[in-house]
Amino acid sequence: MSDDPSLSRAYALETPDDSVALYGDWAGTYDTDFAQASDYILHEQVARHFTLIGGFGPVLDIGAGTGLCGAALAARGITPIDGTDISPEMLQVAGAKDIYRDLFAANLLDGLPVPDRPYQGAVSSGTFTTGHVGPEGISPILATLRPRAWVVLSITAAHYAAAGFEAELARLNPHIDDLSLTKAAIYGPGARGTHAQDQALLVAFRKR
């Protein structure tokens, strides 16, 4: 895949190798070419919601990318923060921001190399979306958490409906409490183009 990084290319991803290639290409310019240019605000929505429901650290940022959500958490006093992403190049950018205690590259669907369930919270912004991760990614997150840990996952509304998240959350019901779904804008008022009005669901729950 040699074409320029773009949101359309991101939504067309099919394999983990596709993700590694795209985000490796995009890492150096993601914050400016995508986040700033499109008035992307979903990471702020996730961090704000995690704070409002009483989340606290240590927290794991799933699909940390260049550290946008980590920075939003840190600005709200949530620490310490660890991050994981499938793209080592994205994590290099995140690491330069001095937000994270630890960063590690991993494919969420292969499980996360985190022993002893050290986290009291987990967040994810922009990872549960078309072409990326489906409902099968929730259980590996639960495996990293202490009992009563808060989780906030952004899931694009169309992906939530199409990919079977409702059924998976019902299956996980014996293992989670306080489930809520809150609508959130993905982009701010400065956004233009096909996806400017796209919505996400902030799916929040506690590990039982």
Coordinates of N, CA and C in Angstrom, one line a residue:
M1 N 0.9 -1.2 0.0 CA 0.0 0.0 0.0 C 0.9 1.2 0.0
S2 N 1.0 1.9 -1.1 CA 1.9 3.0 -1.3 C 1.2 4.4 -1.5
D3 N -0.1 4.4 -1.5 CA -0.8 5.7 -1.7 C -0.7 6.5 -0.4
D4 N -1.1 7.8 -0.5 CA -0.9 8.6 0.6 C -1.9 8.3 1.8
P5 N -1.5 8.4 3.0 CA -2.4 8.2 4.1 C -3.6 9.1 4.1
S6 N -4.8 8.5 4.4 CA -6.0 9.3 4.4 C -7.1 8.6 5.2
L7 N -8.1 9.3 5.6 CA -9.2 8.6 6.3 C -9.9 7.6 5.4
S8 N -10.0 7.8 4.2 CA -10.6 6.8 3.3 C -9.8 5.5 3.3
R9 N -8.5 5.7 3.2 CA -7.6 4.5 3.3 C -7.7 3.8 4.6
A10 N -7.9 4.6 5.7 CA -8.0 4.0 7.0 C -9.3 3.1 7.1
Y11 N -10.4 3.6 6.6 CA -11.7 2.9 6.6 C -11.7 1.7 5.7
A12 N -10.7 1.6 4.8 CA -10.6 0.5 3.9 C -9.7 -0.6 4.3
L13 N -9.1 -0.5 5.5 CA -8.1 -1.5 6.0 C -8.8 -2.8 6.1
E14 N -8.0 -3.9 5.8 CA -8.6 -5.3 5.9 C -7.8 -6.2 6.8
T15 N -6.5 -5.9 7.0 CA -5.7 -6.8 7.8 C -4.8 -6.0 8.8
P16 N -4.3 -6.7 9.8 CA -3.3 -6.0 10.7 C -2.1 -5.4 10.0
D17 N -1.6 -6.2 9.0 CA -0.5 -5.7 8.2 C -0.9 -4.4 7.4
D18 N -2.1 -4.3 7.0 CA -2.6 -3.0 6.4 C -2.5 -1.9 7.3
S19 N -2.9 -2.1 8.6 CA -2.9 -1.1 9.6 C -1.4 -0.7 9.9
V20 N -0.5 -1.6 10.0 CA 0.9 -1.3 10.3 C 1.4 -0.4 9.2
A21 N 1.1 -0.8 7.9 CA 1.6 0.0 6.8 C 1.0 1.4 6.8
L22 N -0.3 1.5 6.9 CA -0.9 2.9 6.9 C -0.4 3.8 8.0
Y23 N -0.4 3.3 9.2 CA 0.0 4.2 10.3 C 1.5 4.4 10.4
G24 N 2.2 3.5 9.9 CA 3.7 3.8 9.7 C 3.9 4.9 8.8
D25 N 3.2 5.0 7.7 CA 3.3 6.0 6.7 C 2.8 7.4 7.3
W26 N 1.7 7.3 8.1 CA 1.0 8.5 8.6 C 1.6 9.1 9.8
A27 N 2.4 8.4 10.6 CA 2.8 8.8 11.9 C 3.3 10.2 12.0
G28 N 4.2 10.5 11.1 CA 4.9 11.8 11.2 C 4.0 13.0 10.9
T29 N 2.9 12.8 10.2 CA 2.1 14.0 9.9 C 0.6 13.8 10.4
Y30 N 0.3 12.8 11.2 CA -1.0 12.5 11.6 C -1.7 13.6 12.4
D31 N -0.9 14.2 13.3 CA -1.5 15.3 14.1 C -1.9 16.5 13.3
T32 N -1.1 16.8 12.3 CA -1.4 18.0 11.5 C -2.3 17.7 10.3
D33 N -1.9 16.6 9.5 CA -2.7 16.3 8.3 C -4.1 15.8 8.6
F34 N -4.3 15.1 9.7 CA -5.6 14.6 10.0 C -6.2 15.3 11.2
A35 N -5.6 15.2 12.4 CA -6.3 15.7 13.6 C -6.6 17.2 13.6
Q36 N -5.6 18.0 13.3 CA -5.8 19.4 13.2 C -6.7 19.8 12.0
A37 N -6.3 19.3 10.9 CA -7.0 19.7 9.6 C -8.4 19.3 9.6
S38 N -8.8 18.3 10.3 CA -10.2 17.8 10.3 C -11.0 18.2 11.5
D39 N -10.4 18.9 12.4 CA -11.0 19.3 13.7 C -11.5 18.0 14.5
Y40 N -10.6 17.1 14.5 CA -10.9 15.8 15.2 C -10.9 16.0 16.7
I41 N -12.0 15.6 17.4 CA -12.1 15.9 18.8 C -12.5 14.6 19.6
L42 N -12.5 13.5 19.0 CA -13.0 12.3 19.7 C -12.1 11.9 20.9
H43 N -10.8 12.1 20.8 CA -10.0 11.8 21.9 C -10.3 12.7 23.1
E44 N -10.7 14.0 22.9 CA -11.1 14.8 24.0 C -12.4 14.3 24.6
Q45 N -13.3 13.9 23.7 CA -14.6 13.3 24.2 C -14.4 12.1 25.1
V46 N -13.5 11.2 24.7 CA -13.2 10.0 25.5 C -12.6 10.4 26.8
A47 N -11.6 11.3 26.8 CA -10.9 11.6 28.1 C -11.9 12.3 29.0
R48 N -12.7 13.2 28.5 CA -13.6 13.9 29.3 C -14.6 13.0 30.0
H49 N -15.1 12.0 29.2 CA -16.1 11.1 29.7 C -15.5 10.2 30.8
F50 N -14.3 9.7 30.5 CA -13.6 8.9 31.5 C -13.4 9.6 32.8
T51 N -13.1 10.9 32.7 CA -12.9 11.7 34.0 C -14.3 11.9 34.7
L52 N -15.3 12.2 33.9 CA -16.6 12.5 34.5 C -17.2 11.3 35.2
I53 N -17.0 10.1 34.7 CA -17.6 9.0 35.4 C -16.7 8.5 36.5
G54 N -15.6 9.1 36.8 CA -14.8 8.8 38.0 C -13.6 7.9 37.7
G55 N -13.2 7.8 36.4 CA -12.0 7.0 36.1 C -10.7 7.6 36.6
F56 N -9.8 6.7 36.9 CA -8.5 7.2 37.4 C -7.4 6.1 37.0
G57 N -6.1 6.5 37.2 CA -5.0 5.7 36.8 C -4.6 4.7 37.9
P58 N -3.8 3.8 37.5 CA -3.1 3.7 36.2 C -4.1 3.2 35.1
V59 N -3.9 3.9 33.9 CA -4.9 3.6 32.8 C -4.1 3.2 31.6
L60 N -4.7 2.3 30.8 CA -4.1 1.9 29.6 C -4.8 2.5 28.4
D61 N -4.1 3.2 27.5 CA -4.6 3.8 26.3 C -4.5 2.8 25.2
I62 N -5.6 2.3 24.7 CA -5.6 1.2 23.6 C -5.6 1.9 22.3
G63 N -4.7 1.6 21.4 CA -4.6 2.3 20.1 C -4.2 3.7 20.3
A64 N -3.1 3.9 21.1 CA -2.7 5.2 21.6 C -2.3 6.1 20.4
G65 N -1.8 5.5 19.3 CA -1.4 6.3 18.2 C -0.3 7.3 18.5
T66 N -0.6 8.6 18.2 CA 0.4 9.6 18.4 C 0.3 10.3 19.8
G67 N -0.6 9.7 20.6 CA -0.8 10.2 22.0 C -1.8 11.3 22.2
L68 N -2.8 11.4 21.3 CA -3.8 12.5 21.4 C -4.7 12.2 22.7
C69 N -5.1 11.0 22.8 CA -6.0 10.7 24.0 C -5.2 10.7 25.3
G70 N -4.0 10.3 25.2 CA -3.1 10.3 26.4 C -2.9 11.7 26.9
A71 N -2.7 12.7 25.9 CA -2.5 14.1 26.3 C -3.7 14.6 26.9
A72 N -4.9 14.2 26.4 CA -6.2 14.7 26.9 C -6.4 14.2 28.3
L73 N -6.0 13.0 28.6 CA -6.1 12.4 29.9 C -5.2 13.2 30.9
A74 N -3.9 13.3 30.5 CA -2.9 14.0 31.3 C -3.3 15.4 31.7
A75 N -3.9 16.1 30.7 CA -4.4 17.5 30.9 C -5.5 17.5 32.0
R76 N -6.2 16.4 32.2 CA -7.2 16.3 33.2 C -6.7 15.7 34.5
G77 N -5.4 15.5 34.6 CA -4.8 15.0 35.9 C -4.9 13.5 36.0
I78 N -5.2 12.7 34.9 CA -5.2 11.3 35.0 C -3.8 10.7 34.7
T79 N -3.2 10.1 35.7 CA -1.9 9.5 35.6 C -1.9 8.3 36.5
P80 N -0.9 7.4 36.3 CA 0.0 7.3 35.2 C -0.8 6.6 34.0
I81 N -0.2 6.8 32.8 CA -0.8 6.3 31.6 C 0.2 5.5 30.8
D82 N -0.2 4.3 30.5 CA 0.6 3.5 29.5 C -0.2 3.4 28.2
G83 N 0.5 3.2 27.1 CA -0.1 3.1 25.8 C 0.3 2.0 25.0
T84 N -0.6 1.5 24.2 CA -0.2 0.4 23.2 C -0.9 0.7 21.9
D85 N -0.2 0.3 20.8 CA -0.7 0.5 19.5 C 0.0 -0.5 18.5
I86 N -0.7 -0.8 17.4 CA -0.1 -1.8 16.5 C 1.1 -1.2 15.7
S87 N 1.2 0.2 15.7 CA 2.2 0.8 14.9 C 3.3 1.4 15.8
P88 N 4.5 0.8 15.6 CA 5.7 1.3 16.4 C 6.0 2.8 16.0
E89 N 5.8 3.1 14.8 CA 6.1 4.5 14.4 C 5.2 5.5 15.0
M90 N 3.9 5.2 15.2 CA 3.0 6.1 15.9 C 3.4 6.2 17.4
L91 N 3.8 5.1 18.0 CA 4.3 5.2 19.4 C 5.5 6.0 19.5
Q92 N 6.4 6.0 18.5 CA 7.6 6.9 18.6 C 7.1 8.4 18.7
V93 N 6.1 8.7 18.0 CA 5.6 10.1 18.1 C 5.0 10.4 19.5
A94 N 4.2 9.4 19.9 CA 3.6 9.5 21.3 C 4.7 9.6 22.3
G95 N 5.7 8.8 22.2 CA 6.8 8.9 23.3 C 7.5 10.2 23.4
A96 N 7.6 10.9 22.3 CA 8.3 12.2 22.3 C 7.5 13.3 23.1
K97 N 6.2 13.0 23.4 CA 5.4 14.0 24.1 C 5.5 13.9 25.6
D98 N 6.3 12.9 26.1 CA 6.5 12.8 27.5 C 5.2 12.7 28.3
I99 N 4.2 11.9 27.8 CA 2.9 11.7 28.5 C 2.9 10.4 29.2
Y100 N 3.5 9.4 28.5 CA 3.3 8.0 28.9 C 4.4 7.5 29.8
R101 N 4.0 6.7 30.8 CA 4.9 5.9 31.6 C 5.6 4.8 30.8
D102 N 4.8 4.1 30.0 CA 5.3 3.0 29.2 C 4.5 2.9 27.9
L103 N 5.2 2.5 26.8 CA 4.5 2.3 25.6 C 5.0 1.0 25.0
F104 N 4.1 0.2 24.4 CA 4.5 -1.0 23.8 C 3.6 -1.3 22.6
A105 N 4.3 -1.8 21.5 CA 3.6 -2.2 20.3 C 2.9 -3.6 20.5
A106 N 1.7 -3.7 20.0 CA 1.0 -5.0 20.1 C -0.2 -5.0 19.3
N107 N -0.7 -6.2 18.8 CA -1.9 -6.3 18.1 C -2.9 -6.7 19.2
L108 N -3.9 -5.9 19.4 CA -4.9 -6.1 20.5 C -5.6 -7.5 20.3
L109 N -5.8 -7.9 19.1 CA -6.5 -9.2 18.9 C -5.7 -10.4 19.2
D110 N -4.4 -10.2 19.3 CA -3.5 -11.3 19.8 C -3.4 -11.3 21.3
G111 N -4.1 -10.4 22.0 CA -3.9 -10.3 23.4 C -2.7 -9.3 23.7
L112 N -2.8 -8.8 24.9 CA -1.8 -7.8 25.3 C -0.8 -8.4 26.3
P113 N 0.5 -8.1 26.1 CA 1.5 -8.7 27.0 C 1.6 -7.9 28.3
V114 N 0.5 -8.0 29.1 CA 0.4 -7.3 30.4 C 0.1 -8.2 31.5
P115 N 1.1 -8.7 32.2 CA 0.8 -9.6 33.3 C 0.2 -8.9 34.5
D116 N -0.5 -9.7 35.3 CA -1.0 -9.3 36.7 C -2.1 -8.3 36.7
R117 N -2.7 -8.0 35.5 CA -3.9 -7.1 35.5 C -3.6 -5.8 36.3
P118 N -2.7 -5.0 35.8 CA -2.3 -3.8 36.6 C -3.1 -2.6 36.5
Y119 N -4.1 -2.5 35.6 CA -4.7 -1.3 35.3 C -6.0 -1.1 36.0
Q120 N -6.3 0.2 36.4 CA -7.5 0.6 37.1 C -8.5 1.2 36.1
G121 N -8.0 1.4 34.8 CA -8.9 2.0 33.8 C -8.3 1.7 32.4
A122 N -9.1 1.9 31.4 CA -8.7 1.7 30.0 C -9.6 2.6 29.2
V123 N -8.9 3.2 28.2 CA -9.6 4.0 27.2 C -9.2 3.7 25.8
S124 N -10.1 4.0 24.8 CA -9.7 3.8 23.5 C -10.4 4.8 22.6
S125 N -9.7 5.6 21.8 CA -10.3 6.6 20.9 C -9.9 6.3 19.5
G126 N -10.8 6.0 18.6 CA -10.5 5.8 17.2 C -10.1 4.4 16.8
T127 N -10.0 3.5 17.7 CA -9.6 2.1 17.4 C -10.7 1.2 17.0
F128 N -11.9 1.4 17.6 CA -13.0 0.5 17.3 C -13.9 1.2 16.3
T129 N -13.4 1.0 15.0 CA -14.0 1.7 13.9 C -13.9 0.9 12.6
T130 N -14.6 1.3 11.6 CA -14.6 0.5 10.4 C -13.2 0.3 9.9
G131 N -12.9 -1.0 9.5 CA -11.6 -1.3 9.0 C -10.5 -1.5 10.1
H132 N -10.9 -1.4 11.3 CA -10.0 -1.6 12.4 C -10.3 -2.7 13.4
V133 N -10.9 -2.4 14.5 CA -11.1 -3.5 15.5 C -12.6 -3.6 15.8
G134 N -13.1 -4.8 15.8 CA -14.5 -5.1 16.1 C -14.7 -5.5 17.6
P135 N -15.9 -6.1 17.9 CA -16.2 -6.4 19.3 C -15.3 -7.4 19.9
E136 N -14.6 -8.2 19.1 CA -13.7 -9.2 19.7 C -12.5 -8.6 20.4
G137 N -12.3 -7.3 20.2 CA -11.3 -6.6 20.9 C -11.6 -6.2 22.4
I138 N -12.8 -6.4 22.8 CA -13.1 -6.0 24.2 C -12.6 -6.9 25.2
S139 N -12.7 -8.2 25.0 CA -12.2 -9.2 26.0 C -10.7 -9.0 26.3
P140 N -9.8 -8.8 25.3 CA -8.4 -8.7 25.6 C -8.2 -7.4 26.5
I141 N -9.0 -6.4 26.4 CA -8.9 -5.3 27.3 C -9.2 -5.6 28.7
L142 N -10.3 -6.3 28.9 CA -10.8 -6.8 30.2 C -9.7 -7.6 30.9
A143 N -8.9 -8.3 30.2 CA -7.9 -9.2 30.7 C -6.8 -8.4 31.4
T144 N -6.7 -7.1 31.1 CA -5.6 -6.3 31.6 C -6.0 -5.5 32.9
L145 N -7.3 -5.6 33.3 CA -7.8 -4.7 34.3 C -8.1 -5.4 35.6
R146 N -8.0 -4.5 36.7 CA -8.3 -4.9 38.0 C -9.9 -4.9 38.1
P147 N -10.4 -5.6 39.1 CA -11.9 -5.5 39.3 C -12.3 -4.0 39.6
R148 N -13.4 -3.6 39.1 CA -14.0 -2.3 39.3 C -13.3 -1.2 38.4
A149 N -12.5 -1.6 37.5 CA -11.8 -0.7 36.6 C -12.8 -0.1 35.7
W150 N -12.7 1.2 35.4 CA -13.6 1.8 34.4 C -13.0 1.7 33.0
V151 N -13.9 1.6 32.0 CA -13.5 1.5 30.6 C -14.3 2.5 29.8
V152 N -13.7 3.2 28.9 CA -14.5 4.1 28.0 C -13.9 3.8 26.6
L153 N -14.7 3.3 25.7 CA -14.3 3.0 24.3 C -15.1 3.8 23.4
S154 N -14.5 4.5 22.5 CA -15.3 5.1 21.4 C -15.5 4.1 20.3
I155 N -16.7 4.0 19.8 CA -17.1 3.1 18.7 C -17.9 3.9 17.7
T156 N -17.4 4.0 16.5 CA -18.2 4.7 15.5 C -19.6 4.1 15.4
A157 N -20.6 5.0 15.3 CA -22.0 4.5 15.4 C -22.3 3.5 14.4
A158 N -21.9 3.7 13.1 CA -22.2 2.8 12.1 C -21.5 1.4 12.3
H159 N -20.3 1.5 12.8 CA -19.6 0.2 13.1 C -20.2 -0.5 14.3
Y160 N -20.7 0.2 15.3 CA -21.4 -0.4 16.4 C -22.6 -1.2 15.9
A161 N -23.4 -0.6 15.0 CA -24.6 -1.3 14.5 C -24.3 -2.5 13.6
A162 N -23.2 -2.4 12.8 CA -22.9 -3.4 11.8 C -22.1 -4.5 12.3
A163 N -21.3 -4.3 13.3 CA -20.3 -5.3 13.6 C -20.6 -6.2 14.8
G164 N -21.8 -6.0 15.4 CA -22.2 -6.9 16.5 C -21.8 -6.6 17.9
F165 N -21.6 -5.3 18.1 CA -21.1 -4.9 19.5 C -22.2 -5.2 20.5
E166 N -23.5 -4.9 20.2 CA -24.6 -5.1 21.1 C -24.6 -6.6 21.6
A167 N -24.4 -7.5 20.7 CA -24.4 -8.9 21.1 C -23.2 -9.3 21.9
E168 N -22.1 -8.7 21.6 CA -20.9 -9.0 22.4 C -21.0 -8.4 23.8
L169 N -21.5 -7.2 23.9 CA -21.7 -6.6 25.3 C -22.7 -7.4 26.1
A170 N -23.7 -8.0 25.4 CA -24.7 -8.8 26.1 C -24.0 -10.1 26.6
R171 N -23.1 -10.7 25.8 CA -22.4 -11.9 26.2 C -21.5 -11.6 27.4
L172 N -20.9 -10.4 27.4 CA -20.0 -10.0 28.5 C -20.7 -9.5 29.7
N173 N -22.0 -9.5 29.7 CA -22.8 -8.9 30.8 C -22.4 -9.5 32.2
P174 N -22.2 -10.8 32.3 CA -21.8 -11.3 33.6 C -20.4 -10.8 34.1
H175 N -19.7 -10.1 33.3 CA -18.3 -9.7 33.6 C -18.2 -8.2 33.8
I176 N -19.3 -7.4 33.5 CA -19.2 -6.0 33.5 C -20.5 -5.4 34.2
D177 N -20.3 -4.2 34.7 CA -21.4 -3.4 35.4 C -21.5 -2.0 34.8
D178 N -22.6 -1.4 35.1 CA -22.8 0.1 34.8 C -22.5 0.4 33.4
L179 N -23.0 -0.4 32.5 CA -22.9 -0.2 31.1 C -23.7 1.0 30.6
S180 N -23.1 1.9 29.9 CA -23.8 3.1 29.3 C -23.3 3.4 27.9
L181 N -24.2 4.0 27.1 CA -23.8 4.4 25.7 C -24.2 5.9 25.6
T182 N -23.2 6.7 25.2 CA -23.4 8.1 25.1 C -23.0 8.6 23.7
K183 N -23.8 9.3 23.0 CA -23.5 9.8 21.7 C -22.4 10.9 21.8
A184 N -21.5 10.9 20.8 CA -20.5 11.9 20.8 C -20.1 12.3 19.4
A185 N -19.8 13.5 19.1 CA -19.3 13.9 17.8 C -17.9 13.5 17.7
I186 N -17.5 13.1 16.5 CA -16.1 12.7 16.2 C -15.3 13.9 15.8
Y187 N -16.0 14.9 15.1 CA -15.3 16.1 14.6 C -16.0 17.3 15.2
G188 N -15.2 18.4 15.3 CA -15.7 19.7 15.8 C -16.4 20.5 14.7
P189 N -16.8 21.7 15.0 CA -17.5 22.6 14.0 C -16.7 23.0 12.8
G190 N -15.3 22.9 12.9 CA -14.5 23.2 11.8 C -14.4 22.1 10.8
A191 N -15.0 21.0 11.0 CA -14.8 19.8 10.1 C -15.6 20.1 8.8
R192 N -15.1 19.6 7.7 CA -15.7 19.6 6.4 C -15.6 18.3 5.7
G193 N -16.4 18.0 4.7 CA -16.3 16.8 3.9 C -17.3 15.7 4.3
T194 N -17.1 14.5 3.7 CA -18.0 13.4 3.8 C -18.3 13.0 5.3
H195 N -17.2 13.0 6.1 CA -17.3 12.4 7.4 C -17.5 13.5 8.5
A196 N -17.7 14.7 8.2 CA -17.8 15.8 9.1 C -18.8 15.6 10.2
Q197 N -19.9 15.0 9.9 CA -21.0 14.8 10.8 C -21.1 13.4 11.5
D198 N -20.0 12.6 11.3 CA -20.0 11.3 11.8 C -20.1 11.3 13.4
Q199 N -20.8 10.3 13.9 CA -21.0 10.2 15.3 C -20.3 8.9 15.8
A200 N -20.0 9.0 17.1 CA -19.5 7.8 17.8 C -20.4 7.5 19.0
L201 N -20.3 6.3 19.6 CA -20.8 6.0 20.8 C -19.7 5.8 21.8
L202 N -19.8 6.5 23.0 CA -18.8 6.3 24.1 C -19.4 5.2 24.9
V203 N -18.9 4.0 24.8 CA -19.3 2.8 25.5 C -18.5 2.7 26.8
A204 N -19.2 2.9 27.9 CA -18.5 2.9 29.2 C -19.1 1.8 30.1
F205 N -18.2 1.2 30.9 CA -18.6 0.1 31.8 C -17.5 -0.1 32.8
R206 N -17.8 -0.9 33.9 CA -16.8 -1.3 34.8 C -16.6 -2.8 34.8
K207 N -15.4 -3.2 35.0 CA -15.1 -4.6 35.1 C -15.7 -5.1 36.4
R208 N -16.4 -6.2 36.4 CA -16.9 -6.8 37.6 C -15.8 -7.4 38.4

